[in-house]
Amino acid sequence: MKLRIAVLPGDGIGGEVIEQATRVCEAIANKYNHQITWVKALTGASAIDAVGEPYPDQTHQICVDSDAVMFGAIGDPKYDNDPSAKIRPEQGLLKMRQKLGLYANIRPTFVFPSLMDRSPLKRERIENTDLVFVRELTSGIYFGKRGRLDNGKTAFDTCTYKKFEIQRIAKKGFELAASRKKKLCCVDKANVLESSRLWRETLQEMETDYPEISVSYEFVDAVAMRLIQWPSDYDVLITENLFGDILTDEASVISGSMGLMPSASVGDKVSLYEPIHGSYPQAAGKNIANPLATILSAAMMFEMSFNLNQEASHIREVVNQSIESGYVTEDLAETPKHKSYSTTDVGDYLVQQILT
Ligand code: IPM
Ligand code: MG
């Protein structure tokens, strides 16, 4: 297969983890006879520095012209500490999601048996966890009207959802549940919020089209609690933008490291694959960042964008091997005294495992 992939390393450790992911993809391409053309483009703080804005038109064009997009991370402390900055790296991410129509963010949470004791949660609670969040990504409070009144002394952000926005993401949720354990949990705050009531109403109407799926409706505060008490009770969870942002960070704790969790953002056009962790500026340039979340995101890309399931399984297999054999970065080393490896060492190991 001939594949054209846009690469957006972004900021902080983004470049380092993306580099290892592209090496792993190249090894897979070599093994299975694919030809990948990589097209690099700027986003985030590095794009602001270079051309004055975080998601330049040229980057957008490169994404649109590609079969898939691989994204690292964005964010830079120089903006975090300056709330008055008019142009911010995160705006680039939001603009990219919106312009590419990436309305569904798929974030799986699973545990690696050999890392179970790395989780702050008890083994018996997290064993058998295999759940997926479907987070709405291009609407809600992230994109609603916002502003200041009263000479700046009052601020507001509004959460708006249109029925078609709920229907299209709900369809993804139902379909994903149909391909898994056939359980869908709609996470909302329908006891308080009107937008949540529209979510609930819409999903209830759609239930009849998916009689094999058992659907539950739970309030977000209760899910925040049950998710870490009994994560294995869940299969697919579907929710609006902000609830999904918060709950997916919470869910990453189950697996023991944020450095392991991949994600896919999909819509009607090209899809984007990225680790759920951020730009981790403290580690940038030190060759210590864990590249596995980005590499597992590449596995999702082979499966979801290219339908190349064997290639995806092969990537997951070698990632498992690296974890089982302790070939991991310092965040996953058993104790600080245990030997750990650099970002590039882990990449070398994976490439070698694929090619032999
Ligand atoms: C995420 C991030 C982003 C979000 C930030 C960086 C804007 O936290 O992808 O979860 O809030 O969506
Ligand atoms: Mg987040």
mmCIF file of C-alpha atoms and ligand atoms in Angstrom:
data_model
loop_
_atom_site.group_PDB
_atom_site.id
_atom_site.type_symbol
_atom_site.label_atom_id
_atom_site.label_comp_id
_atom_site.label_asym_id
_atom_site.label_seq_id
_atom_site.Cartn_x
_atom_site.Cartn_y
_atom_site.Cartn_z
ATOM 1 C CA MET A 1 0.000 0.000 0.000
ATOM 2 C CA LYS A 2 1.155 3.546 -0.684
ATOM 3 C CA LEU A 3 0.521 5.767 2.308
ATOM 4 C CA ARG A 4 0.928 9.480 2.716
ATOM 5 C CA ILE A 5 1.139 10.515 6.353
ATOM 6 C CA ALA A 6 1.333 14.050 7.726
ATOM 7 C CA VAL A 7 3.655 14.347 10.733
ATOM 8 C CA LEU A 8 3.045 17.135 13.213
ATOM 9 C CA PRO A 9 5.619 16.825 15.997
ATOM 10 C CA GLY A 10 4.471 20.006 17.793
ATOM 11 C CA ASP A 11 6.266 21.072 20.970
ATOM 12 C CA GLY A 12 8.218 19.719 23.940
ATOM 13 C CA ILE A 13 8.772 15.973 23.739
ATOM 14 C CA GLY A 14 6.471 15.779 20.683
ATOM 15 C CA GLY A 15 9.382 15.584 18.226
ATOM 16 C CA GLU A 16 11.200 12.870 20.162
ATOM 17 C CA VAL A 17 8.240 10.535 20.555
ATOM 18 C CA ILE A 18 7.056 11.117 16.987
ATOM 19 C CA GLU A 19 10.508 10.260 15.660
ATOM 20 C CA GLN A 20 10.420 6.835 17.299
ATOM 21 C CA ALA A 21 6.865 6.258 16.089
ATOM 22 C CA THR A 22 7.829 7.037 12.495
ATOM 23 C CA ARG A 23 10.802 4.654 12.764
ATOM 24 C CA VAL A 24 8.475 1.909 13.992
ATOM 25 C CA CYS A 25 6.050 2.635 11.114
ATOM 26 C CA GLU A 26 8.955 2.484 8.649
ATOM 27 C CA ALA A 27 10.006 -0.909 10.036
ATOM 28 C CA ILE A 28 6.422 -2.161 9.675
ATOM 29 C CA ALA A 29 6.250 -0.755 6.133
ATOM 30 C CA ASN A 30 9.472 -2.534 5.301
ATOM 31 C CA LYS A 31 8.218 -5.844 6.715
ATOM 32 C CA TYR A 32 4.795 -5.737 5.027
ATOM 33 C CA ASN A 33 5.752 -4.007 1.789
ATOM 34 C CA HIS A 34 4.146 -0.628 2.200
ATOM 35 C CA GLN A 35 5.542 2.654 1.031
ATOM 36 C CA ILE A 36 5.115 5.628 3.310
ATOM 37 C CA THR A 37 5.641 9.239 2.308
ATOM 38 C CA TRP A 38 6.022 11.433 5.381
ATOM 39 C CA VAL A 39 5.143 15.109 5.124
ATOM 40 C CA LYS A 40 6.230 17.183 8.081
ATOM 41 C CA ALA A 41 4.343 20.301 9.202
ATOM 42 C CA LEU A 42 4.388 22.856 12.003
ATOM 43 C CA THR A 43 1.902 23.224 14.887
ATOM 44 C CA GLY A 44 1.759 24.716 18.358
ATOM 45 C CA ALA A 45 4.327 27.006 19.950
ATOM 46 C CA SER A 46 6.936 26.031 17.376
ATOM 47 C CA ALA A 47 4.555 27.199 14.621
ATOM 48 C CA ILE A 48 3.896 30.460 16.483
ATOM 49 C CA ASP A 49 7.664 31.031 16.693
ATOM 50 C CA ALA A 50 8.169 30.255 13.005
ATOM 51 C CA VAL A 51 5.146 31.821 11.304
ATOM 52 C CA GLY A 52 3.132 33.622 14.008
ATOM 53 C CA GLU A 53 0.242 31.207 14.353
ATOM 54 C CA PRO A 54 -0.276 27.766 15.907
ATOM 55 C CA TYR A 55 -2.120 26.007 13.045
ATOM 56 C CA PRO A 56 -0.943 27.581 9.789
ATOM 57 C CA ASP A 57 -2.980 27.150 6.586
ATOM 58 C CA GLN A 58 -0.089 25.287 5.032
ATOM 59 C CA THR A 59 -0.220 22.703 7.841
ATOM 60 C CA HIS A 60 -3.960 22.328 7.319
ATOM 61 C CA GLN A 61 -3.460 21.742 3.601
ATOM 62 C CA ILE A 62 -0.813 19.088 4.282
ATOM 63 C CA CYS A 63 -3.223 17.305 6.657
ATOM 64 C CA VAL A 64 -6.119 17.444 4.194
ATOM 65 C CA ASP A 65 -3.900 16.017 1.440
ATOM 66 C CA SER A 66 -2.782 13.059 3.593
ATOM 67 C CA ASP A 67 -4.224 9.622 4.354
ATOM 68 C CA ALA A 68 -3.673 10.125 8.089
ATOM 69 C CA VAL A 69 -2.072 12.568 10.506
ATOM 70 C CA MET A 70 0.350 11.686 13.291
ATOM 71 C CA PHE A 71 0.540 14.311 15.978
ATOM 72 C CA GLY A 72 2.954 14.664 18.918
ATOM 73 C CA ALA A 73 1.957 17.236 21.519
ATOM 74 C CA ILE A 74 1.591 20.956 21.918
ATOM 75 C CA GLY A 75 2.088 23.400 24.747
ATOM 76 C CA ASP A 76 4.852 25.555 26.104
ATOM 77 C CA PRO A 77 5.338 26.902 29.638
ATOM 78 C CA LYS A 78 6.010 30.397 28.355
ATOM 79 C CA TYR A 79 2.301 30.582 27.409
ATOM 80 C CA ASP A 80 0.970 28.711 30.469
ATOM 81 C CA ASN A 81 2.392 31.384 32.721
ATOM 82 C CA ASP A 82 0.961 34.233 30.693
ATOM 83 C CA PRO A 83 -2.856 34.203 30.810
ATOM 84 C CA SER A 84 -2.956 37.422 28.766
ATOM 85 C CA ALA A 85 -1.186 35.908 25.718
ATOM 86 C CA LYS A 86 -3.480 36.481 22.730
ATOM 87 C CA ILE A 87 -2.066 33.679 20.616
ATOM 88 C CA ARG A 88 -1.661 30.339 22.397
ATOM 89 C CA PRO A 89 -0.438 26.926 21.196
ATOM 90 C CA GLU A 90 -3.648 25.197 22.389
ATOM 91 C CA GLN A 91 -5.669 27.360 19.986
ATOM 92 C CA GLY A 92 -3.848 25.525 17.220
ATOM 93 C CA LEU A 93 -5.032 22.162 18.512
ATOM 94 C CA LEU A 94 -8.636 23.345 18.773
ATOM 95 C CA LYS A 95 -8.528 24.945 15.320
ATOM 96 C CA MET A 96 -7.047 21.775 13.867
ATOM 97 C CA ARG A 97 -9.773 19.608 15.445
ATOM 98 C CA GLN A 98 -12.455 21.933 14.155
ATOM 99 C CA LYS A 99 -11.091 22.505 10.627
ATOM 100 C CA LEU A 100 -10.424 18.793 10.114
ATOM 101 C CA GLY A 101 -13.892 17.971 11.516
ATOM 102 C CA LEU A 102 -12.426 15.563 14.094
ATOM 103 C CA TYR A 103 -15.573 15.290 16.174
ATOM 104 C CA ALA A 104 -14.902 11.925 17.819
ATOM 105 C CA ASN A 105 -11.939 11.323 20.081
ATOM 106 C CA ILE A 106 -11.389 7.648 20.807
ATOM 107 C CA ARG A 107 -9.336 7.056 23.957
ATOM 108 C CA PRO A 108 -8.876 3.450 25.072
ATOM 109 C CA THR A 109 -7.804 2.507 28.597
ATOM 110 C CA PHE A 110 -6.298 -0.904 29.212
ATOM 111 C CA VAL A 111 -3.775 -2.461 31.562
ATOM 112 C CA PHE A 112 -0.597 -4.354 30.785
ATOM 113 C CA PRO A 113 -0.432 -7.396 33.084
ATOM 114 C CA SER A 114 3.232 -6.839 33.932
ATOM 115 C CA LEU A 115 2.599 -3.196 34.874
ATOM 116 C CA MET A 116 -0.420 -3.765 37.055
ATOM 117 C CA ASP A 117 1.500 -3.002 40.199
ATOM 118 C CA ARG A 118 2.579 0.361 38.761
ATOM 119 C CA SER A 119 -0.974 1.626 39.041
ATOM 120 C CA PRO A 120 -1.813 3.423 42.279
ATOM 121 C CA LEU A 121 -5.038 1.365 42.258
ATOM 122 C CA LYS A 122 -5.246 -2.157 43.653
ATOM 123 C CA ARG A 123 -4.651 -5.019 41.227
ATOM 124 C CA GLU A 124 -8.002 -6.680 41.970
ATOM 125 C CA ARG A 125 -9.792 -3.443 41.023
ATOM 126 C CA ILE A 126 -8.074 -2.861 37.693
ATOM 127 C CA GLU A 127 -7.605 -6.402 36.403
ATOM 128 C CA ASN A 128 -9.565 -6.934 33.167
ATOM 129 C CA THR A 129 -9.977 -3.207 32.521
ATOM 130 C CA ASP A 130 -10.625 -2.689 28.838
ATOM 131 C CA LEU A 131 -12.696 0.382 28.188
ATOM 132 C CA VAL A 132 -12.865 3.106 25.568
ATOM 133 C CA PHE A 133 -13.948 6.689 25.843
ATOM 134 C CA VAL A 134 -15.659 8.316 22.904
ATOM 135 C CA ARG A 135 -15.246 12.011 23.645
ATOM 136 C CA GLU A 136 -17.006 14.669 21.571
ATOM 137 C CA LEU A 137 -14.247 16.959 20.328
ATOM 138 C CA THR A 138 -15.509 19.853 18.215
ATOM 139 C CA SER A 139 -18.382 21.364 20.158
ATOM 140 C CA GLY A 140 -19.682 22.019 23.683
ATOM 141 C CA ILE A 141 -18.119 24.499 26.081
ATOM 142 C CA TYR A 142 -14.766 24.389 24.257
ATOM 143 C CA PHE A 143 -16.334 26.063 21.231
ATOM 144 C CA GLY A 144 -19.321 27.956 22.700
ATOM 145 C CA LYS A 145 -19.747 31.700 23.098
ATOM 146 C CA ARG A 146 -17.466 33.119 25.762
ATOM 147 C CA GLY A 147 -16.590 36.530 26.997
ATOM 148 C CA ARG A 148 -16.456 39.128 29.704
ATOM 149 C CA LEU A 149 -19.115 41.540 30.969
ATOM 150 C CA ASP A 150 -19.141 44.140 33.709
ATOM 151 C CA ASN A 151 -15.817 45.698 32.788
ATOM 152 C CA GLY A 152 -14.203 42.284 32.922
ATOM 153 C CA LYS A 153 -15.569 41.365 36.362
ATOM 154 C CA THR A 154 -17.945 38.719 34.997
ATOM 155 C CA ALA A 155 -16.870 35.930 32.655
ATOM 156 C CA PHE A 156 -18.920 33.316 30.825
ATOM 157 C CA ASP A 157 -18.436 30.208 28.682
ATOM 158 C CA THR A 158 -21.421 28.504 27.125
ATOM 159 C CA CYS A 159 -22.033 24.850 26.363
ATOM 160 C CA THR A 160 -24.134 24.345 23.254
ATOM 161 C CA TYR A 161 -24.913 21.094 21.461
ATOM 162 C CA LYS A 162 -26.925 20.623 18.309
ATOM 163 C CA LYS A 163 -28.842 17.391 17.837
ATOM 164 C CA PHE A 164 -26.892 16.384 14.721
ATOM 165 C CA GLU A 165 -23.615 16.773 16.641
ATOM 166 C CA ILE A 166 -24.888 14.339 19.269
ATOM 167 C CA GLN A 167 -26.278 11.928 16.675
ATOM 168 C CA ARG A 168 -23.064 11.657 14.682
ATOM 169 C CA ILE A 169 -20.890 10.937 17.715
ATOM 170 C CA ALA A 170 -23.502 8.633 19.242
ATOM 171 C CA LYS A 171 -23.397 6.616 16.023
ATOM 172 C CA LYS A 172 -19.634 6.135 16.532
ATOM 173 C CA GLY A 173 -20.291 5.086 20.130
ATOM 174 C CA PHE A 174 -22.987 2.551 19.235
ATOM 175 C CA GLU A 175 -20.868 1.109 16.418
ATOM 176 C CA LEU A 176 -17.809 0.800 18.619
ATOM 177 C CA ALA A 177 -19.857 -0.905 21.344
ATOM 178 C CA ALA A 178 -21.275 -3.288 18.709
ATOM 179 C CA SER A 179 -17.726 -4.365 17.819
ATOM 180 C CA ARG A 180 -16.821 -4.932 21.499
ATOM 181 C CA LYS A 181 -18.705 -6.011 24.629
ATOM 182 C CA LYS A 182 -21.938 -4.335 23.528
ATOM 183 C CA LYS A 183 -22.207 -2.003 26.497
ATOM 184 C CA LEU A 184 -22.539 1.740 26.066
ATOM 185 C CA CYS A 185 -22.575 4.204 28.942
ATOM 186 C CA CYS A 186 -23.753 7.740 28.258
ATOM 187 C CA VAL A 187 -22.038 10.066 30.740
ATOM 188 C CA ASP A 188 -23.893 13.307 31.367
ATOM 189 C CA LYS A 189 -25.288 15.680 33.955
ATOM 190 C CA ALA A 190 -28.914 15.439 32.869
ATOM 191 C CA ASN A 191 -30.162 16.214 36.396
ATOM 192 C CA VAL A 192 -28.869 19.770 35.918
ATOM 193 C CA LEU A 193 -27.851 20.627 32.351
ATOM 194 C CA GLU A 194 -30.211 21.153 29.406
ATOM 195 C CA SER A 195 -27.501 20.125 26.920
ATOM 196 C CA SER A 196 -27.149 16.828 28.803
ATOM 197 C CA ARG A 197 -30.907 16.285 28.550
ATOM 198 C CA LEU A 198 -30.645 16.645 24.769
ATOM 199 C CA TRP A 199 -27.792 14.094 24.772
ATOM 200 C CA ARG A 200 -29.875 11.639 26.783
ATOM 201 C CA GLU A 201 -33.011 12.168 24.695
ATOM 202 C CA THR A 202 -31.042 11.676 21.454
ATOM 203 C CA LEU A 203 -29.331 8.493 22.587
ATOM 204 C CA GLN A 204 -32.621 7.101 23.883
ATOM 205 C CA GLU A 205 -34.162 7.623 20.439
ATOM 206 C CA MET A 206 -31.205 5.890 18.771
ATOM 207 C CA GLU A 207 -31.304 2.864 21.095
ATOM 208 C CA THR A 208 -34.003 1.199 18.996
ATOM 209 C CA ASP A 209 -31.607 1.057 16.006
ATOM 210 C CA TYR A 210 -29.106 -0.911 18.095
ATOM 211 C CA PRO A 211 -31.184 -3.485 20.017
ATOM 212 C CA GLU A 212 -28.108 -5.638 20.766
ATOM 213 C CA ILE A 213 -26.413 -2.836 22.746
ATOM 214 C CA SER A 214 -27.212 -2.406 26.409
ATOM 215 C CA VAL A 215 -27.165 1.314 27.161
ATOM 216 C CA SER A 216 -26.818 2.891 30.589
ATOM 217 C CA TYR A 217 -27.078 6.551 31.548
ATOM 218 C CA GLU A 218 -24.915 7.767 34.401
ATOM 219 C CA PHE A 219 -24.125 11.161 35.884
ATOM 220 C CA VAL A 220 -20.589 12.388 35.391
ATOM 221 C CA ASP A 221 -19.880 12.813 39.115
ATOM 222 C CA ALA A 222 -20.872 9.198 39.790
ATOM 223 C CA VAL A 223 -18.780 7.981 36.843
ATOM 224 C CA ALA A 224 -15.748 9.897 38.176
ATOM 225 C CA MET A 225 -16.065 7.710 41.249
ATOM 226 C CA ARG A 226 -17.074 4.361 39.729
ATOM 227 C CA LEU A 227 -14.428 4.601 37.018
ATOM 228 C CA ILE A 228 -11.619 4.132 39.502
ATOM 229 C CA GLN A 229 -13.618 1.865 41.815
ATOM 230 C CA TRP A 230 -14.761 -0.665 39.234
ATOM 231 C CA PRO A 231 -13.190 0.197 35.849
ATOM 232 C CA SER A 232 -13.764 -3.295 34.483
ATOM 233 C CA ASP A 233 -17.543 -2.726 34.624
ATOM 234 C CA TYR A 234 -17.275 -0.343 31.680
ATOM 235 C CA ASP A 235 -16.959 -1.022 27.964
ATOM 236 C CA VAL A 236 -17.641 2.081 25.831
ATOM 237 C CA LEU A 237 -18.305 5.431 27.493
ATOM 238 C CA ILE A 238 -19.603 8.317 25.440
ATOM 239 C CA THR A 239 -19.573 11.893 26.620
ATOM 240 C CA GLU A 240 -19.350 15.584 25.772
ATOM 241 C CA ASN A 241 -16.106 17.491 25.290
ATOM 242 C CA LEU A 242 -15.226 18.795 28.765
ATOM 243 C CA PHE A 243 -16.410 15.752 30.730
ATOM 244 C CA GLY A 244 -14.361 13.613 28.339
ATOM 245 C CA ASP A 245 -11.260 15.742 28.817
ATOM 246 C CA ILE A 246 -11.413 15.316 32.578
ATOM 247 C CA LEU A 247 -12.424 11.652 32.725
ATOM 248 C CA THR A 248 -9.805 10.492 30.217
ATOM 249 C CA ASP A 249 -6.995 11.971 32.324
ATOM 250 C CA GLU A 250 -8.513 10.196 35.314
ATOM 251 C CA ALA A 251 -8.735 6.928 33.374
ATOM 252 C CA SER A 252 -5.057 7.098 32.384
ATOM 253 C CA VAL A 253 -4.161 6.580 36.056
ATOM 254 C CA ILE A 254 -5.638 3.073 35.855
ATOM 255 C CA SER A 255 -2.979 1.973 33.380
ATOM 256 C CA GLY A 256 -0.170 3.252 35.577
ATOM 257 C CA SER A 257 1.356 5.723 33.137
ATOM 258 C CA MET A 258 0.053 8.424 30.877
ATOM 259 C CA GLY A 259 3.013 7.566 28.690
ATOM 260 C CA LEU A 260 1.156 4.481 27.465
ATOM 261 C CA MET A 261 -2.213 5.795 26.394
ATOM 262 C CA PRO A 262 -2.907 6.334 22.675
ATOM 263 C CA SER A 263 -5.794 8.072 20.977
ATOM 264 C CA ALA A 264 -7.465 8.617 17.646
ATOM 265 C CA SER A 265 -9.502 11.605 16.556
ATOM 266 C CA VAL A 266 -11.872 10.838 13.746
ATOM 267 C CA GLY A 267 -14.486 12.603 11.697
ATOM 268 C CA ASP A 268 -15.615 12.412 8.126
ATOM 269 C CA LYS A 269 -12.254 13.290 6.551
ATOM 270 C CA VAL A 270 -8.684 12.412 7.488
ATOM 271 C CA SER A 271 -8.101 11.017 11.014
ATOM 272 C CA LEU A 272 -5.459 12.072 13.496
ATOM 273 C CA TYR A 273 -3.503 9.914 15.937
ATOM 274 C CA GLU A 274 -1.807 11.239 19.043
ATOM 275 C CA PRO A 275 -0.708 10.208 22.542
ATOM 276 C CA ILE A 276 -2.993 11.547 25.266
ATOM 277 C CA HIS A 277 -0.062 12.973 27.220
ATOM 278 C CA GLY A 278 1.041 16.546 26.765
ATOM 279 C CA SER A 279 4.292 18.182 25.678
ATOM 280 C CA TYR A 280 6.076 17.473 29.024
ATOM 281 C CA PRO A 281 8.491 20.396 28.590
ATOM 282 C CA GLN A 282 10.631 19.387 31.594
ATOM 283 C CA ALA A 283 11.734 16.271 29.692
ATOM 284 C CA ALA A 284 12.170 17.876 26.263
ATOM 285 C CA GLY A 285 15.556 17.287 24.668
ATOM 286 C CA LYS A 286 16.623 14.773 27.343
ATOM 287 C CA ASN A 287 15.843 11.603 25.415
ATOM 288 C CA ILE A 288 13.843 10.198 28.355
ATOM 289 C CA ALA A 289 10.223 10.527 27.193
ATOM 290 C CA ASN A 290 8.186 7.361 26.810
ATOM 291 C CA PRO A 291 7.416 6.896 23.092
ATOM 292 C CA LEU A 292 4.972 3.991 23.596
ATOM 293 C CA ALA A 293 1.741 6.036 23.651
ATOM 294 C CA THR A 294 2.640 7.547 20.283
ATOM 295 C CA ILE A 295 3.670 4.161 18.914
ATOM 296 C CA LEU A 296 0.386 2.632 20.117
ATOM 297 C CA SER A 297 -1.396 5.556 18.428
ATOM 298 C CA ALA A 298 0.363 4.516 15.208
ATOM 299 C CA ALA A 299 -1.072 1.011 15.740
ATOM 300 C CA MET A 300 -4.543 2.572 15.937
ATOM 301 C CA MET A 301 -3.775 4.372 12.673
ATOM 302 C CA PHE A 302 -2.893 1.164 10.818
ATOM 303 C CA GLU A 303 -6.106 -0.411 12.049
ATOM 304 C CA MET A 304 -8.581 2.435 11.766
ATOM 305 C CA SER A 305 -7.339 4.462 8.784
ATOM 306 C CA PHE A 306 -5.757 1.729 6.642
ATOM 307 C CA ASN A 307 -7.567 -1.415 7.771
ATOM 308 C CA LEU A 308 -4.175 -3.089 8.209
ATOM 309 C CA ASN A 309 -4.952 -5.161 11.288
ATOM 310 C CA GLN A 310 -1.959 -7.475 11.136
ATOM 311 C CA GLU A 311 0.416 -4.506 11.069
ATOM 312 C CA ALA A 312 -1.414 -2.967 14.053
ATOM 313 C CA SER A 313 -1.204 -6.238 16.019
ATOM 314 C CA HIS A 314 2.479 -6.538 15.207
ATOM 315 C CA ILE A 315 3.149 -3.088 16.701
ATOM 316 C CA ARG A 316 1.151 -3.974 19.832
ATOM 317 C CA GLU A 317 3.025 -7.251 20.148
ATOM 318 C CA VAL A 318 6.477 -5.635 20.127
ATOM 319 C CA VAL A 319 5.310 -2.941 22.547
ATOM 320 C CA ASN A 320 4.172 -5.743 24.867
ATOM 321 C CA GLN A 321 7.529 -7.425 24.481
ATOM 322 C CA SER A 322 9.394 -4.265 25.377
ATOM 323 C CA ILE A 323 7.299 -3.893 28.533
ATOM 324 C CA GLU A 324 7.592 -7.586 29.481
ATOM 325 C CA SER A 325 11.353 -7.547 29.048
ATOM 326 C CA GLY A 326 11.832 -4.274 30.909
ATOM 327 C CA TYR A 327 12.971 -2.392 27.821
ATOM 328 C CA VAL A 328 11.229 0.761 28.999
ATOM 329 C CA THR A 329 11.860 4.430 29.736
ATOM 330 C CA GLU A 330 12.360 5.645 33.292
ATOM 331 C CA ASP A 331 8.667 6.358 33.978
ATOM 332 C CA LEU A 332 8.022 2.610 33.719
ATOM 333 C CA ALA A 333 11.139 1.280 35.436
ATOM 334 C CA GLU A 334 10.114 -0.795 38.442
ATOM 335 C CA THR A 335 11.981 1.370 40.915
ATOM 336 C CA PRO A 336 14.257 4.353 40.320
ATOM 337 C CA LYS A 337 17.169 1.911 40.858
ATOM 338 C CA HIS A 338 16.099 -0.404 38.052
ATOM 339 C CA LYS A 339 17.731 -0.013 34.707
ATOM 340 C CA SER A 340 15.779 2.116 32.284
ATOM 341 C CA TYR A 341 16.355 3.028 28.674
ATOM 342 C CA SER A 342 16.293 6.176 26.607
ATOM 343 C CA THR A 343 13.574 7.135 24.135
ATOM 344 C CA THR A 344 15.820 6.192 21.217
ATOM 345 C CA ASP A 345 16.889 2.892 22.895
ATOM 346 C CA VAL A 346 13.239 1.872 23.136
ATOM 347 C CA GLY A 347 12.769 2.807 19.463
ATOM 348 C CA ASP A 348 15.875 0.797 18.493
ATOM 349 C CA TYR A 349 14.576 -2.232 20.388
ATOM 350 C CA LEU A 350 11.144 -2.106 18.741
ATOM 351 C CA VAL A 351 12.561 -1.654 15.239
ATOM 352 C CA GLN A 352 14.901 -4.561 15.763
ATOM 353 C CA GLN A 353 12.103 -6.786 17.056
ATOM 354 C CA ILE A 354 9.966 -5.961 14.025
ATOM 355 C CA LEU A 355 12.703 -6.566 11.497
ATOM 356 C CA THR A 356 13.967 -9.878 12.883
HETATM 357 C C1 IPM B 1 -6.476 16.987 25.554
HETATM 358 C C2 IPM B 1 -5.846 18.259 26.069
HETATM 359 C C3 IPM B 1 -6.427 19.442 25.305
HETATM 360 C C4 IPM B 1 -7.918 19.466 25.581
HETATM 361 C C5 IPM B 1 -5.772 20.795 25.630
HETATM 362 C C6 IPM B 1 -4.286 20.768 25.418
HETATM 363 C C7 IPM B 1 -6.420 21.934 24.875
HETATM 364 O O1 IPM B 1 -6.005 18.375 27.429
HETATM 365 O O2 IPM B 1 -6.317 16.674 24.358
HETATM 366 O O3 IPM B 1 -7.112 16.278 26.343
HETATM 367 O O4 IPM B 1 -8.359 20.044 26.588
HETATM 368 O O5 IPM B 1 -8.675 18.920 24.773
HETATM 369 MG MG MG B 2 -6.931 16.681 28.329
#
